[in-house]
Short mmCIF file of C-alpha atoms in Angstrom, two decimals:
data_model
loop_
_atom_site.label_atom_id
_atom_site.label_comp_id
_atom_site.label_asym_id
_atom_site.label_seq_id
_atom_site.Cartn_x
_atom_site.Cartn_y
_atom_site.Cartn_z
CA GLY V 166 125.25 104.04 98.75
CA GLU V 167 128.99 104.15 99.25
CA SER V 168 130.92 101.63 97.24
CA VAL V 169 134.15 99.70 96.95
CA GLY V 170 135.82 99.67 93.52
CA LEU V 171 138.72 97.99 91.79
CA HIS V 172 141.30 99.96 89.79
CA LEU V 173 141.81 97.42 87.01
CA PRO V 174 139.24 94.98 85.62
CA THR V 175 141.88 92.61 84.18
CA LEU V 176 145.41 91.83 85.29
CA SER V 177 147.79 89.59 83.34
CA VAL V 178 150.91 88.27 84.98
CA GLN V 179 153.55 85.62 84.14
CA GLU V 180 153.57 82.44 86.07
CA GLY V 181 155.97 82.77 88.90
CA ASP V 182 155.71 86.49 89.18
CA ASN V 183 154.04 88.37 92.01
CA SER V 184 150.56 89.95 91.54
CA ILE V 185 149.15 93.04 93.11
CA ILE V 186 145.36 93.62 92.97
CA ASN V 187 144.25 97.02 94.19
CA CYS V 188 140.99 98.19 95.70
CA ALA V 189 139.69 101.66 96.67
CA TYR V 190 136.91 102.13 99.22
CA SER V 191 134.87 105.20 99.90
CA ASN V 192 133.24 104.48 103.26
CA SER V 193 135.63 105.85 105.74
CA ALA V 194 133.61 104.11 108.50
CA SER V 195 134.33 100.66 107.25
CA ASP V 196 136.49 98.77 109.74
CA TYR V 197 136.62 95.32 108.09
CA PHE V 198 137.85 94.21 104.75
CA ILE V 199 137.96 90.82 102.99
CA TRP V 200 139.44 89.46 99.81
CA TYR V 201 137.61 86.79 97.87
CA LYS V 202 138.56 84.61 94.93
CA GLN V 203 136.02 83.39 92.64
CA GLU V 204 136.70 80.77 89.99
CA SER V 205 134.47 80.47 86.90
CA GLY V 206 131.03 78.99 87.82
CA LYS V 207 131.78 78.75 91.55
CA GLY V 208 130.97 80.76 94.68
CA PRO V 209 133.45 83.32 96.09
CA GLN V 210 136.10 81.73 98.31
CA PHE V 211 137.50 83.56 101.36
CA ILE V 212 141.13 84.38 101.10
CA ILE V 213 142.17 86.62 103.76
CA ASP V 214 140.68 89.47 105.90
CA ILE V 215 141.91 92.44 107.78
CA ARG V 216 140.60 94.83 110.38
CA SER V 217 141.01 98.58 110.37
CA ASN V 218 143.23 98.45 113.38
CA MET V 219 145.94 96.74 111.23
CA ASP V 220 147.80 97.86 108.17
CA LYS V 221 149.22 94.50 106.95
CA ARG V 222 148.18 90.80 107.27
CA GLN V 223 149.97 87.82 105.73
CA GLY V 224 148.70 84.39 104.89
CA GLN V 225 149.91 81.63 102.83
CA ARG V 226 151.46 83.34 99.62
CA VAL V 227 149.17 86.25 100.15
CA THR V 228 149.48 89.71 101.94
CA VAL V 229 146.77 92.27 102.31
CA LEU V 230 147.83 95.82 102.84
CA LEU V 231 145.41 98.50 104.20
CA ASN V 232 146.14 102.20 103.82
CA LYS V 233 143.39 103.98 105.77
CA THR V 234 144.75 107.51 104.85
CA VAL V 235 144.02 107.04 101.22
CA LYS V 236 141.34 104.41 101.71
CA HIS V 237 143.20 101.73 99.73
CA LEU V 238 143.44 98.11 100.00
CA SER V 239 145.70 95.73 98.08
CA LEU V 240 146.21 91.92 97.71
CA GLN V 241 149.60 90.67 96.91
CA ILE V 242 149.99 87.08 95.63
CA ALA V 243 153.52 85.81 95.75
CA ALA V 244 154.80 83.41 93.05
CA THR V 245 151.52 83.11 91.11
CA GLN V 246 150.52 79.74 89.82
CA PRO V 247 148.01 78.68 87.12
CA GLY V 248 145.48 77.94 89.92
CA ASP V 249 145.48 81.58 90.97
CA SER V 250 143.57 82.60 87.76
CA ALA V 251 140.32 83.83 88.92
CA VAL V 252 138.30 86.91 89.65
CA TYR V 253 139.26 88.64 92.92
CA PHE V 254 136.78 90.80 94.82
CA CYS V 255 137.47 92.98 97.86
CA ALA V 256 134.60 93.72 100.16
CA GLU V 257 134.15 96.04 102.99
CA LYS V 258 131.97 96.33 106.06
CA TRP V 259 131.24 98.65 108.83
CA SER V 260 130.71 96.41 111.87
CA GLY V 261 128.30 98.92 113.35
CA GLY V 262 126.01 98.40 110.49
CA GLY V 263 124.55 95.17 111.86
CA ALA V 264 124.00 91.90 110.07
CA ASP V 265 123.63 93.40 106.65
CA GLY V 266 125.72 92.26 103.83
CA LEU V 267 129.23 93.11 102.69
CA THR V 268 129.74 95.71 99.89
CA PHE V 269 131.59 94.27 96.99
CA GLY V 270 133.59 95.78 94.23
CA LYS V 271 133.21 94.69 90.69
CA GLY V 272 136.23 92.38 90.80
CA THR V 273 139.47 92.14 88.95
CA HIS V 274 140.15 89.11 86.54
CA LEU V 275 143.66 87.71 87.22
CA ILE V 276 145.12 85.86 84.27
CA ILE V 277 148.27 83.80 84.65
CA GLN V 278 150.40 83.58 81.48
CA PRO V 279 152.48 80.38 81.14
CA SER N 146 133.73 72.12 110.00
CA GLN N 147 130.99 74.11 108.40
CA THR N 148 129.58 73.50 104.97
CA ILE N 149 126.91 75.36 102.94
CA HIS N 150 124.85 73.70 100.28
CA GLN N 151 122.87 75.06 97.41
CA TRP N 152 120.56 73.46 94.95
CA PRO N 153 119.74 73.14 92.30
CA ALA N 154 123.11 73.95 90.76
CA THR N 155 121.59 75.03 87.52
CA LEU N 156 118.00 75.84 86.56
CA VAL N 157 116.28 77.03 83.34
CA GLN N 158 112.80 78.31 83.84
CA PRO N 159 110.29 80.04 81.55
CA VAL N 160 109.09 83.66 82.22
CA GLY N 161 106.25 83.60 84.55
CA SER N 162 107.11 80.37 86.27
CA PRO N 163 107.66 80.10 90.07
CA LEU N 164 111.12 79.70 91.67
CA SER N 165 112.32 77.98 94.78
CA LEU N 166 116.14 77.93 95.51
CA GLU N 167 117.26 76.29 98.69
CA CYS N 168 120.39 76.80 100.82
CA THR N 169 121.22 74.78 103.94
CA VAL N 170 124.17 75.28 106.37
CA GLU N 171 125.77 72.46 108.38
CA GLY N 172 128.13 72.35 111.29
CA THR N 173 126.98 75.54 112.94
CA SER N 174 123.99 77.01 114.71
CA ASN N 175 122.19 80.37 114.60
CA PRO N 176 124.12 81.66 111.59
CA ASN N 177 123.32 84.95 109.80
CA LEU N 178 122.25 84.01 106.25
CA TYR N 179 122.39 85.95 103.03
CA TRP N 180 121.15 85.69 99.44
CA TYR N 181 123.11 87.56 96.71
CA ARG N 182 122.61 87.84 92.94
CA GLN N 183 125.65 88.23 90.68
CA ALA N 184 125.02 89.30 87.06
CA ALA N 185 127.51 87.99 84.40
CA GLY N 186 130.87 89.65 84.91
CA ARG N 187 129.56 91.76 87.77
CA GLY N 188 129.92 92.10 91.49
CA LEU N 189 127.56 90.79 94.11
CA GLN N 190 124.19 92.38 95.03
CA LEU N 191 122.71 91.59 98.39
CA LEU N 192 119.02 90.64 98.14
CA PHE N 193 118.15 89.38 101.53
CA TYR N 194 119.55 88.58 104.83
CA SER N 195 118.32 86.84 108.00
CA VAL N 196 119.59 86.89 111.65
CA GLY N 197 117.16 84.20 112.76
CA ILE N 198 114.25 81.92 112.03
CA GLY N 199 111.36 84.01 110.36
CA GLN N 200 113.45 87.15 110.43
CA ILE N 201 114.01 88.52 106.86
CA SER N 202 115.44 91.81 105.84
CA SER N 203 115.12 92.88 102.23
CA GLU N 204 117.80 95.06 100.56
CA VAL N 205 116.24 95.83 97.25
CA PRO N 206 112.69 96.00 95.97
CA GLN N 207 111.97 93.12 93.48
CA ASN N 208 109.70 90.28 92.78
CA LEU N 209 111.71 87.87 94.91
CA SER N 210 111.10 86.79 98.48
CA ALA N 211 113.04 84.82 101.03
CA SER N 212 112.10 82.67 103.95
CA ARG N 213 113.93 80.99 106.71
CA PRO N 214 111.78 78.17 108.04
CA GLN N 215 114.55 76.51 110.00
CA ASP N 216 117.67 77.73 111.71
CA ARG N 217 120.01 76.48 108.94
CA GLN N 218 117.74 76.74 105.95
CA PHE N 219 117.29 79.66 103.71
CA ILE N 220 114.86 79.70 100.77
CA LEU N 221 114.71 82.23 97.90
CA SER N 222 111.46 82.27 96.01
CA SER N 223 109.38 83.98 93.25
CA LYS N 224 105.77 83.60 92.22
CA LYS N 225 106.31 84.82 88.63
CA LEU N 226 109.92 84.97 87.17
CA LEU N 227 111.06 87.81 84.94
CA LEU N 228 113.69 87.77 82.30
CA SER N 229 115.76 90.06 84.54
CA ASP N 230 115.81 87.53 87.34
CA SER N 231 118.52 85.49 85.37
CA GLY N 232 121.75 85.37 87.13
CA PHE N 233 124.01 83.56 89.56
CA TYR N 234 122.35 83.26 93.07
CA LEU N 235 124.73 82.87 95.99
CA CYS N 236 123.99 82.05 99.57
CA ALA N 237 126.24 82.87 102.37
CA TRP N 238 126.48 82.43 106.14
CA SER N 239 128.41 84.23 108.77
CA HIS N 240 128.85 84.68 112.55
CA HIS N 241 129.80 87.58 114.67
CA LEU N 242 128.95 90.11 111.69
CA ARG N 243 132.30 89.27 110.05
CA THR N 244 133.46 87.01 107.37
CA GLN N 245 130.85 85.65 105.07
CA TYR N 246 131.31 82.17 103.52
CA PHE N 247 129.57 81.27 100.25
CA GLY N 248 127.87 78.33 98.80
CA PRO N 249 128.55 76.99 95.41
CA GLY N 250 125.79 78.98 93.72
CA THR N 251 122.70 78.40 91.55
CA ARG N 252 122.86 79.46 87.88
CA LEU N 253 119.35 80.60 86.92
CA LEU N 254 118.31 81.18 83.31
CA VAL N 255 114.84 82.68 82.65
CA LEU N 256 113.69 82.21 78.98
#
């Protein structure tokens, strides 16, 4: 099936810097995208979502950008903190696909250097 | 607010033994429910989903099965575990076919 992938498996940034995690998706019919954060040994935690009729959405210290032309999604984290260390997954869904699950990428491991 | 529970948190089982993992959701009604498996360092693979009591859809062939005996209860089972069944099992719920919210997960080790 079509898949969602992440460009970099590991990203290391200095504490206080901004982080950008990228994601490419291949299903042009996808109309809903979610970013999750997963800490070691825990379930994925919802961070932020965006629908395909938007190109930007902001939350607390996070911004998601969607470029439908090149089928690219990014998560920006401002002023990273040690607690931001985790694996970040993007997920995509086509709402016309019914109740079936999201399609996840493999994840990017974000490491915050002190 | 809604909460989702999974138990047990950790399980070590011998090959060939049965399995029963439970997931329950509180604070909502008629949710869509999902079972995912996550291999170490990998993404999530959808195993089963359910849109209502007794309604189960399977995404991949395997020796696992799922049941939904109550509106907010989802059970993952196996009659005989394989080594390849080891992994991190996650339950999730959603409404309106949108965001899915995950439980804390069950780590299963089959020896």
